[in-house]
Amino acid sequence: MSELRRFRTTDLFRFNNVNLDVLTETYNISFYLTYLARWPDLFCVQESPSGTIMGYIMGKAEGRNKDWHGHVTAITVAPEYRRLGLADGMMKLLENVSEKIYDGYFVDLFVRVSNKVAIGMYKKFGYSVFRRVNGYYSSGDNNEEDAFDMRKPLPRDEKRESVIENGENNIVKPEDL
Amino acid sequence: MASIVDVSERKIRPIYEAIEISNYKSALSQCNKLLKKQPEALILKALKGLILERTGKSEEALQLCSQVKEKKPSDEPILQALTMVYRSLGKLDEVIQIYENAVRQSPNNEELANHWFMALVRNHDYKGQQQAGLKLHKSFKVNKYLFWSIMSLVLQAENAPESQSTIFISLAERMMVKAVNEGRMRTTEEVHLYMIILLKQNKTKEALEVLESLKDDLVQKCENDTEMIHIRNDLLLKTDNWTKAIDASKSSLEVNVDDWKAYLIYIDSLFHIIDSNEKDEKDEKGEKDEKDEKDKKDEKGEKDEKDEKDENGESLNKKLNLDAAREFLYSLQKKESESNDVKRGPFLAELELEKRVISGKKESKPAKEMETLTIEYARRFGDKSSCFEDLKPYLKDFSLETSKKFIEEFKASIDNNCEDEKSKIRNVQKNVNAYKLERYLGLLSDINESDAMAYVDKLWQSYNDALQYGSKLLDTENQYGDEFVILASHILIDLHNRKDQNSFLFYAIFLLDKALHKSKYNFQFKLLLIRLYQALGIILEPLELYKSMDIKHVQLDTMSHYICARSSSFAIYEDVTQACYDTLPIYRSNDVETPEMIVQAYKYATFSKIQEFIQFRKELDNSQQKVLIDREIIRLEFLSVSKDFKGAIEYLEREIDISDLNYDDSFCKSLYDNRDFVVMNNYNSSKNKTIEEDTRVSPKLDNTWLKIFSIIPQIFKLMHTNNNVDSLIPLIEELEKSVKLENKEGLGITLEERYIGKTVVSLGRLYIAFKEVQGGQKESVEKLSKIIDEIISELKDKSTKEFSEVKLQELSWKHMHRFSTFIETCNYIIVVNKIVNETINVKNKKSGNKELAQMLQVLSTSVKENLESTKKQLSDLNERIKDGKENLFSCIKSENNIEFCKDNENLSFINAILTDKVSLSWQSSIESMIQAIGFRI
């Protein structure tokens, strides 16, 4: 139960309950404002009836020709608002905007291969693994981790060319993205 | 015309490369070499200007740049170099001018013209923007430029006095209408701009008409934009289009059954329709008595239709009453109940609907009582962590009896005999919610101490029981039962506030710290621990905890108060000064990054965000926290530099600039308080203070605090530099007014800070009296001596004698604050004493001066005596901490002890906290204070 609305710039002052969670990265001003300036309709927030920010999604539209698609850059829900279907609502919104406004062929996202919970959730939403990116996540030391590039075709991709079977075995290097 | 082609790319490249790697020496010598051959090459001059600016020679740089500027260059590399110089020297006007000139030289260069516009944007020159936008549109026929111009008019209107504002905004509207008629409005963002213009003039009807008359693909674009949907819905409500609003909310709910805003629109509209139905009924009663109630409603419904001329309204009004609304919600509920993943939407909406029925003055009765509805909701969604927050608004008016019954029924509904793990985990959440609600409903308010301790034990037991289900959780996740520990610490905080015994805080720290080992990243634990440690006068561990939360960027503005407010009280001067400084980069980023983002918003024609970005920049730029930190840094630094008098004087000379120390009312009013005080979980009843307030170790810094600590450095600066006392008097009076403010709830200063202020007032008066004596007013000698006597007797009063008695288990923030502010006060006296003394020594030693010198000597001796005795107390205390570490724990344990402390397995854990975190920080603070005193005696 929430209000799904566009992210407002001053929400940055009040998103601590979401961003203090260790897995949610806080970026610099330019990062958020660039998204707001270019894709204001792909950066949305879920607000609770009492006015607390519960989570948000930020995305962009990118690619050329048949690779033109919506991309989920970040999606996060504060710990106390998980298991309420908020991510579901936000993903639907991003997919809808990618389809109706940007006329994309698919929506994609990257996820750590170890993040079983998230992968399961995305599969439930209709996403499948398109490829595995070696060492996509690297945080300095030896903490390298592969990412799954997961995709969901939109109606424009009638022949479902943007997805493949067994993408888990389709291994690429980050520089080839 | 000036041109770049004079110098080949090949020759310039190495200069750029050298600049890029900050090798300015090499860049300069290469530049000079080329300049010898081609002394008039503008690109070389401009680059040299840039190099000079980068190496701190601003004057020379500006001179060179203005030579280049005079030649009106229009080559991009030259303009770029000049822009960089001007921008980093804050001369945005110059940037505008060079591009304006360049555009005149090359009127067909679209890129240059864009740069010109953006230079105006960076300088918030809305009038210039508007004209530039028009010119661009005329030259290059791109629609976007026209809308830039219109947007600029809106901003002009926002920043103009009211009379002009109306002119600007109606001009913007006319331009917009023309643009629409010419078919230029093609994007959602342009529609948004139109909405901004109309709504600014409260033209809600017109705005709605615009939205409803959109054509072609704009219709689809706007229908799929959440923001446009919200704007339209708001407009429907504002224009009393209840039927349409109902339709809109229903179609939103078809897509998303959890859309709270849609329910609110539905319910709002519903009650408006019912209201107007009843009103019409009354009006018609006399005329049509023959028909029965229901028919009347129907007929009136039809009448409404006609009034609204609403073709799509169908016959909604006819049927729409409370029962129909209930039917609608029940049908949504039924659908949800059949799904695997039941959404809360329609169930919470039912609570909202009936709450409004109850709170309305109508005769209508709720279909179900709130007691029933809330318990039904709790039974259904008790396993969701949001259940507590969901129910809060609906439990507010519960009596004690109802509350008890509610909690009993909720607890009884939890099946503790279930077998499977998933259900058990759900039960953990249900129990957590039951405890939270119990607290919120005030059922624990009169619990006695031993019951409270038993309650804490029960919560800790529940936490421990829940740990088994979380063994497989990742490091980054919280344990299922973490909230039990939060709740336990809240109880202990209540007890501390009631009984003023620190042992309760220690217990809370033990539990939280222990639980933090299992949920390493639980920031709720960390925030509470920061506050609790601080309450005990401990800062080192809070600094560590704060660092571990990886607080950065915009969070520095909102979160740093947890660590920076009154950080000087802990006397660990270097560390806390650093913590304050670490906060400042965000304000610099705002200066550098946000204007570029406003430029981006224009570039992508995102008109809905331009005002937002400007507002964001303003709120961060005028952040209250930024100013509070600045003043705290001055306190910390001044104390540290005035170890010796020379350092103090140098600091006053170099670092203190009166014009930076604004504090007047209009300045204070312009500040934004972005500090986050709500992020700490709070389950207290809405009648009570929040847990954040309960755990504040001292009053929240406010503008009074800001005033006091802005005036004090100003007074010192004036005493040092200004022989004219006239400017000092108003400052002293203003300071006195602030420290004499009535002590009421919410005032942001402590008694000790009043005392600092009061002493500085006396010191200012002392200085003035001294000047009078020097000026030949003999009678002021007496005044002087009186002031000195006053300061001395106050010093004795405030001297921290009673602390020699303090028990270790009672040591708290208050003691640290008393000690540190006393040292700070003494420091101010010493500095003034020396400032005055210096003036005497410089002059010939007249007989009168001798008398003055003696008086100052008395003051100085008294300060030293007091510092000596404080030092002795501190040293004693320090010794006792060192000796007492071993038995601190036995002192903390009182008769009412928590089970956790009785368990021998926890002893070494507890002792480690007491030694490594508690005693160590106390000792560091005290030793630092002893050292600070040492420099002064």
PDB file of N, CA and C in Angstrom, chain B residues 393-463:
ATOM      1  N   PRO B 393      -2.596   4.916  12.385  1.00  0.00           N
ATOM      2  CA  PRO B 393      -3.600   5.990  12.339  1.00  0.00           C
ATOM      3  C   PRO B 393      -4.980   5.550  12.821  1.00  0.00           C
ATOM      4  N   TYR B 394      -5.224   4.240  12.850  1.00  0.00           N
ATOM      5  CA  TYR B 394      -6.569   3.760  13.169  1.00  0.00           C
ATOM      6  C   TYR B 394      -6.721   3.342  14.634  1.00  0.00           C
ATOM      7  N   LEU B 395      -5.613   3.410  15.371  1.00  0.00           N
ATOM      8  CA  LEU B 395      -5.650   2.990  16.771  1.00  0.00           C
ATOM      9  C   LEU B 395      -5.629   4.191  17.703  1.00  0.00           C
ATOM     10  N   LYS B 396      -5.476   5.350  17.092  1.00  0.00           N
ATOM     11  CA  LYS B 396      -5.230   6.560  17.877  1.00  0.00           C
ATOM     12  C   LYS B 396      -6.231   6.795  18.986  1.00  0.00           C
ATOM     13  N   ASP B 397      -7.511   6.578  18.696  1.00  0.00           N
ATOM     14  CA  ASP B 397      -8.529   6.961  19.672  1.00  0.00           C
ATOM     15  C   ASP B 397      -8.944   5.811  20.580  1.00  0.00           C
ATOM     16  N   PHE B 398      -8.189   4.744  20.560  1.00  0.00           N
ATOM     17  CA  PHE B 398      -8.572   3.602  21.394  1.00  0.00           C
ATOM     18  C   PHE B 398      -8.445   3.926  22.876  1.00  0.00           C
ATOM     19  N   SER B 399      -9.428   3.489  23.642  1.00  0.00           N
ATOM     20  CA  SER B 399      -9.330   3.634  25.097  1.00  0.00           C
ATOM     21  C   SER B 399      -8.366   2.565  25.606  1.00  0.00           C
ATOM     22  N   LEU B 400      -8.012   2.703  26.864  1.00  0.00           N
ATOM     23  CA  LEU B 400      -7.092   1.744  27.451  1.00  0.00           C
ATOM     24  C   LEU B 400      -7.675   0.322  27.378  1.00  0.00           C
ATOM     25  N   GLU B 401      -8.981   0.240  27.671  1.00  0.00           N
ATOM     26  CA  GLU B 401      -9.646  -1.060  27.663  1.00  0.00           C
ATOM     27  C   GLU B 401      -9.607  -1.686  26.273  1.00  0.00           C
ATOM     28  N   THR B 402     -10.007  -0.883  25.277  1.00  0.00           N
ATOM     29  CA  THR B 402     -10.020  -1.375  23.900  1.00  0.00           C
ATOM     30  C   THR B 402      -8.619  -1.792  23.482  1.00  0.00           C
ATOM     31  N   SER B 403      -7.651  -0.978  23.884  1.00  0.00           N
ATOM     32  CA  SER B 403      -6.270  -1.283  23.513  1.00  0.00           C
ATOM     33  C   SER B 403      -5.857  -2.633  24.071  1.00  0.00           C
ATOM     34  N   LYS B 404      -6.165  -2.839  25.333  1.00  0.00           N
ATOM     35  CA  LYS B 404      -5.794  -4.110  25.969  1.00  0.00           C
ATOM     36  C   LYS B 404      -6.434  -5.284  25.247  1.00  0.00           C
ATOM     37  N   LYS B 405      -7.722  -5.099  24.953  1.00  0.00           N
ATOM     38  CA  LYS B 405      -8.457  -6.167  24.288  1.00  0.00           C
ATOM     39  C   LYS B 405      -7.850  -6.462  22.915  1.00  0.00           C
ATOM     40  N   PHE B 406      -7.514  -5.382  22.234  1.00  0.00           N
ATOM     41  CA  PHE B 406      -6.925  -5.527  20.893  1.00  0.00           C
ATOM     42  C   PHE B 406      -5.636  -6.340  20.958  1.00  0.00           C
ATOM     43  N   ILE B 407      -4.740  -5.958  21.888  1.00  0.00           N
ATOM     44  CA  ILE B 407      -3.460  -6.661  21.990  1.00  0.00           C
ATOM     45  C   ILE B 407      -3.682  -8.125  22.392  1.00  0.00           C
ATOM     46  N   GLU B 408      -4.592  -8.342  23.333  1.00  0.00           N
ATOM     47  CA  GLU B 408      -4.873  -9.719  23.763  1.00  0.00           C
ATOM     48  C   GLU B 408      -5.328 -10.567  22.579  1.00  0.00           C
ATOM     49  N   GLU B 409      -6.268  -9.993  21.827  1.00  0.00           N
ATOM     50  CA  GLU B 409      -6.814 -10.763  20.695  1.00  0.00           C
ATOM     51  C   GLU B 409      -5.752 -11.015  19.630  1.00  0.00           C
ATOM     52  N   PHE B 410      -4.935  -9.978  19.415  1.00  0.00           N
ATOM     53  CA  PHE B 410      -3.888 -10.142  18.402  1.00  0.00           C
ATOM     54  C   PHE B 410      -2.909 -11.229  18.843  1.00  0.00           C
ATOM     55  N   LYS B 411      -2.506 -11.168  20.107  1.00  0.00           N
ATOM     56  CA  LYS B 411      -1.550 -12.167  20.597  1.00  0.00           C
ATOM     57  C   LYS B 411      -2.149 -13.571  20.542  1.00  0.00           C
ATOM     58  N   ALA B 412      -3.443 -13.632  20.877  1.00  0.00           N
ATOM     59  CA  ALA B 412      -4.094 -14.941  20.884  1.00  0.00           C
ATOM     60  C   ALA B 412      -4.161 -15.532  19.478  1.00  0.00           C
ATOM     61  N   SER B 413      -4.142 -14.657  18.495  1.00  0.00           N
ATOM     62  CA  SER B 413      -4.267 -15.152  17.114  1.00  0.00           C
ATOM     63  C   SER B 413      -2.964 -15.769  16.596  1.00  0.00           C
ATOM     64  N   ILE B 414      -1.897 -15.578  17.345  1.00  0.00           N
ATOM     65  CA  ILE B 414      -0.621 -16.125  16.880  1.00  0.00           C
ATOM     66  C   ILE B 414      -0.516 -17.587  17.303  1.00  0.00           C
ATOM     67  N   ASP B 415      -0.401 -18.444  16.315  1.00  0.00           N
ATOM     68  CA  ASP B 415      -0.363 -19.873  16.598  1.00  0.00           C
ATOM     69  C   ASP B 415       1.075 -20.290  16.901  1.00  0.00           C
ATOM     70  N   ASN B 416       1.384 -20.363  18.176  1.00  0.00           N
ATOM     71  CA  ASN B 416       2.763 -20.651  18.547  1.00  0.00           C
ATOM     72  C   ASN B 416       3.124 -22.133  18.433  1.00  0.00           C
ATOM     73  N   ASN B 417       2.130 -22.946  18.081  1.00  0.00           N
ATOM     74  CA  ASN B 417       2.418 -24.379  17.997  1.00  0.00           C
ATOM     75  C   ASN B 417       2.727 -24.835  16.576  1.00  0.00           C
ATOM     76  N   CYS B 418       2.817 -23.901  15.665  1.00  0.00           N
ATOM     77  CA  CYS B 418       3.042 -24.312  14.281  1.00  0.00           C
ATOM     78  C   CYS B 418       4.410 -24.986  14.154  1.00  0.00           C
ATOM     79  N   GLU B 419       4.532 -25.798  13.139  1.00  0.00           N
ATOM     80  CA  GLU B 419       5.731 -26.639  13.031  1.00  0.00           C
ATOM     81  C   GLU B 419       6.733 -26.121  12.002  1.00  0.00           C
ATOM     82  N   ASP B 420       6.213 -25.706  10.848  1.00  0.00           N
ATOM     83  CA  ASP B 420       7.173 -25.408   9.788  1.00  0.00           C
ATOM     84  C   ASP B 420       7.899 -24.087  10.036  1.00  0.00           C
ATOM     85  N   GLU B 421       9.117 -24.006   9.512  1.00  0.00           N
ATOM     86  CA  GLU B 421       9.991 -22.877   9.806  1.00  0.00           C
ATOM     87  C   GLU B 421       9.439 -21.555   9.263  1.00  0.00           C
ATOM     88  N   LYS B 422       8.855 -21.637   8.072  1.00  0.00           N
ATOM     89  CA  LYS B 422       8.321 -20.398   7.486  1.00  0.00           C
ATOM     90  C   LYS B 422       7.282 -19.762   8.396  1.00  0.00           C
ATOM     91  N   SER B 423       6.403 -20.581   8.927  1.00  0.00           N
ATOM     92  CA  SER B 423       5.384 -20.050   9.819  1.00  0.00           C
ATOM     93  C   SER B 423       6.011 -19.500  11.084  1.00  0.00           C
ATOM     94  N   LYS B 424       7.055 -20.175  11.531  1.00  0.00           N
ATOM     95  CA  LYS B 424       7.716 -19.709  12.748  1.00  0.00           C
ATOM     96  C   LYS B 424       8.349 -18.326  12.518  1.00  0.00           C
ATOM     97  N   ILE B 425       8.955 -18.178  11.353  1.00  0.00           N
ATOM     98  CA  ILE B 425       9.540 -16.865  11.045  1.00  0.00           C
ATOM     99  C   ILE B 425       8.447 -15.804  10.977  1.00  0.00           C
ATOM    100  N   ARG B 426       7.321 -16.194  10.398  1.00  0.00           N
ATOM    101  CA  ARG B 426       6.195 -15.249  10.351  1.00  0.00           C
ATOM    102  C   ARG B 426       5.739 -14.883  11.754  1.00  0.00           C
ATOM    103  N   ASN B 427       5.751 -15.864  12.628  1.00  0.00           N
ATOM    104  CA  ASN B 427       5.349 -15.596  14.012  1.00  0.00           C
ATOM    105  C   ASN B 427       6.280 -14.604  14.691  1.00  0.00           C
ATOM    106  N   VAL B 428       7.563 -14.689  14.363  1.00  0.00           N
ATOM    107  CA  VAL B 428       8.509 -13.728  14.935  1.00  0.00           C
ATOM    108  C   VAL B 428       8.026 -12.317  14.603  1.00  0.00           C
ATOM    109  N   GLN B 429       7.708 -12.114  13.321  1.00  0.00           N
ATOM    110  CA  GLN B 429       7.258 -10.784  12.902  1.00  0.00           C
ATOM    111  C   GLN B 429       5.948 -10.404  13.580  1.00  0.00           C
ATOM    112  N   LYS B 430       5.066 -11.382  13.731  1.00  0.00           N
ATOM    113  CA  LYS B 430       3.794 -11.090  14.399  1.00  0.00           C
ATOM    114  C   LYS B 430       4.028 -10.648  15.835  1.00  0.00           C
ATOM    115  N   ASN B 431       4.910 -11.369  16.507  1.00  0.00           N
ATOM    116  CA  ASN B 431       5.194 -10.994  17.901  1.00  0.00           C
ATOM    117  C   ASN B 431       5.836  -9.620  17.987  1.00  0.00           C
ATOM    118  N   VAL B 432       6.748  -9.364  17.064  1.00  0.00           N
ATOM    119  CA  VAL B 432       7.365  -8.039  17.033  1.00  0.00           C
ATOM    120  C   VAL B 432       6.275  -6.969  16.900  1.00  0.00           C
ATOM    121  N   ASN B 433       5.353  -7.204  15.978  1.00  0.00           N
ATOM    122  CA  ASN B 433       4.281  -6.227  15.787  1.00  0.00           C
ATOM    123  C   ASN B 433       3.421  -6.080  17.038  1.00  0.00           C
ATOM    124  N   ALA B 434       3.153  -7.192  17.702  1.00  0.00           N
ATOM    125  CA  ALA B 434       2.337  -7.129  18.919  1.00  0.00           C
ATOM    126  C   ALA B 434       3.028  -6.259  19.970  1.00  0.00           C
ATOM    127  N   TYR B 435       4.330  -6.453  20.128  1.00  0.00           N
ATOM    128  CA  TYR B 435       5.078  -5.654  21.104  1.00  0.00           C
ATOM    129  C   TYR B 435       5.093  -4.174  20.719  1.00  0.00           C
ATOM    130  N   LYS B 436       5.313  -3.939  19.430  1.00  0.00           N
ATOM    131  CA  LYS B 436       5.340  -2.537  18.972  1.00  0.00           C
ATOM    132  C   LYS B 436       4.009  -1.853  19.252  1.00  0.00           C
ATOM    133  N   LEU B 437       2.924  -2.560  18.915  1.00  0.00           N
ATOM    134  CA  LEU B 437       1.598  -1.963  19.096  1.00  0.00           C
ATOM    135  C   LEU B 437       1.296  -1.755  20.570  1.00  0.00           C
ATOM    136  N   GLU B 438       1.753  -2.693  21.379  1.00  0.00           N
ATOM    137  CA  GLU B 438       1.549  -2.584  22.814  1.00  0.00           C
ATOM    138  C   GLU B 438       2.208  -1.310  23.342  1.00  0.00           C
ATOM    139  N   ARG B 439       3.398  -1.058  22.852  1.00  0.00           N
ATOM    140  CA  ARG B 439       4.104   0.150  23.262  1.00  0.00           C
ATOM    141  C   ARG B 439       3.393   1.408  22.738  1.00  0.00           C
ATOM    142  N   TYR B 440       3.020   1.335  21.477  1.00  0.00           N
ATOM    143  CA  TYR B 440       2.368   2.494  20.862  1.00  0.00           C
ATOM    144  C   TYR B 440       1.058   2.835  21.569  1.00  0.00           C
ATOM    145  N   LEU B 441       0.343   1.797  21.994  1.00  0.00           N
ATOM    146  CA  LEU B 441      -0.954   2.021  22.634  1.00  0.00           C
ATOM    147  C   LEU B 441      -0.822   2.470  24.087  1.00  0.00           C
ATOM    148  N   GLY B 442       0.411   2.562  24.549  1.00  0.00           N
ATOM    149  CA  GLY B 442       0.647   3.099  25.890  1.00  0.00           C
ATOM    150  C   GLY B 442       0.386   2.107  27.000  1.00  0.00           C
ATOM    151  N   LEU B 443       0.368   0.824  26.668  1.00  0.00           N
ATOM    152  CA  LEU B 443       0.048  -0.174  27.687  1.00  0.00           C
ATOM    153  C   LEU B 443       1.211  -0.411  28.651  1.00  0.00           C
ATOM    154  N   LEU B 444       2.360   0.160  28.316  1.00  0.00           N
ATOM    155  CA  LEU B 444       3.521  -0.067  29.187  1.00  0.00           C
ATOM    156  C   LEU B 444       3.853   1.166  30.009  1.00  0.00           C
ATOM    157  N   SER B 445       3.013   2.191  29.888  1.00  0.00           N
ATOM    158  CA  SER B 445       3.436   3.476  30.448  1.00  0.00           C
ATOM    159  C   SER B 445       3.564   3.441  31.968  1.00  0.00           C
ATOM    160  N   ASP B 446       2.730   2.647  32.641  1.00  0.00           N
ATOM    161  CA  ASP B 446       2.866   2.668  34.104  1.00  0.00           C
ATOM    162  C   ASP B 446       3.447   1.363  34.670  1.00  0.00           C
ATOM    163  N   ILE B 447       4.209   0.718  33.867  1.00  0.00           N
ATOM    164  CA  ILE B 447       4.840  -0.530  34.292  1.00  0.00           C
ATOM    165  C   ILE B 447       5.912  -0.217  35.341  1.00  0.00           C
ATOM    166  N   ASN B 448       5.972  -1.019  36.410  1.00  0.00           N
ATOM    167  CA  ASN B 448       6.981  -0.703  37.431  1.00  0.00           C
ATOM    168  C   ASN B 448       8.332  -1.291  37.047  1.00  0.00           C
ATOM    169  N   GLU B 449       9.342  -0.896  37.815  1.00  0.00           N
ATOM    170  CA  GLU B 449      10.701  -1.197  37.382  1.00  0.00           C
ATOM    171  C   GLU B 449      10.958  -2.697  37.240  1.00  0.00           C
ATOM    172  N   SER B 450      10.530  -3.462  38.230  1.00  0.00           N
ATOM    173  CA  SER B 450      10.898  -4.879  38.134  1.00  0.00           C
ATOM    174  C   SER B 450      10.119  -5.580  37.016  1.00  0.00           C
ATOM    175  N   ASP B 451       8.864  -5.147  36.796  1.00  0.00           N
ATOM    176  CA  ASP B 451       8.114  -5.704  35.665  1.00  0.00           C
ATOM    177  C   ASP B 451       8.784  -5.324  34.346  1.00  0.00           C
ATOM    178  N   ALA B 452       9.272  -4.075  34.311  1.00  0.00           N
ATOM    179  CA  ALA B 452       9.923  -3.611  33.087  1.00  0.00           C
ATOM    180  C   ALA B 452      11.164  -4.445  32.801  1.00  0.00           C
ATOM    181  N   MET B 453      11.915  -4.757  33.863  1.00  0.00           N
ATOM    182  CA  MET B 453      13.117  -5.551  33.665  1.00  0.00           C
ATOM    183  C   MET B 453      12.750  -6.950  33.183  1.00  0.00           C
ATOM    184  N   ALA B 454      11.672  -7.483  33.723  1.00  0.00           N
ATOM    185  CA  ALA B 454      11.227  -8.806  33.285  1.00  0.00           C
ATOM    186  C   ALA B 454      10.794  -8.764  31.816  1.00  0.00           C
ATOM    187  N   TYR B 455      10.172  -7.642  31.451  1.00  0.00           N
ATOM    188  CA  TYR B 455       9.732  -7.448  30.064  1.00  0.00           C
ATOM    189  C   TYR B 455      10.946  -7.434  29.125  1.00  0.00           C
ATOM    190  N   VAL B 456      11.992  -6.722  29.568  1.00  0.00           N
ATOM    191  CA  VAL B 456      13.227  -6.682  28.784  1.00  0.00           C
ATOM    192  C   VAL B 456      13.785  -8.101  28.625  1.00  0.00           C
ATOM    193  N   ASP B 457      13.792  -8.843  29.714  1.00  0.00           N
ATOM    194  CA  ASP B 457      14.297 -10.225  29.653  1.00  0.00           C
ATOM    195  C   ASP B 457      13.492 -11.066  28.656  1.00  0.00           C
ATOM    196  N   LYS B 458      12.177 -10.844  28.695  1.00  0.00           N
ATOM    197  CA  LYS B 458      11.311 -11.607  27.794  1.00  0.00           C
ATOM    198  C   LYS B 458      11.640 -11.271  26.333  1.00  0.00           C
ATOM    199  N   LEU B 459      11.841  -9.981  26.063  1.00  0.00           N
ATOM    200  CA  LEU B 459      12.176  -9.564  24.699  1.00  0.00           C
ATOM    201  C   LEU B 459      13.513 -10.161  24.260  1.00  0.00           C
ATOM    202  N   TRP B 460      14.472 -10.131  25.184  1.00  0.00           N
ATOM    203  CA  TRP B 460      15.799 -10.668  24.848  1.00  0.00           C
ATOM    204  C   TRP B 460      15.706 -12.162  24.580  1.00  0.00           C
ATOM    205  N   GLN B 461      14.859 -12.835  25.367  1.00  0.00           N
ATOM    206  CA  GLN B 461      14.644 -14.268  25.162  1.00  0.00           C
ATOM    207  C   GLN B 461      14.043 -14.513  23.772  1.00  0.00           C
ATOM    208  N   SER B 462      13.047 -13.704  23.415  1.00  0.00           N
ATOM    209  CA  SER B 462      12.418 -13.861  22.106  1.00  0.00           C
ATOM    210  C   SER B 462      13.442 -13.632  20.994  1.00  0.00           C
ATOM    211  N   TYR B 463      14.303 -12.644  21.215  1.00  0.00           N
ATOM    212  CA  TYR B 463      15.354 -12.375  20.225  1.00  0.00           C
ATOM    213  C   TYR B 463      16.227 -13.614  20.056  1.00  0.00           C
TER     214      TYR B 463
END
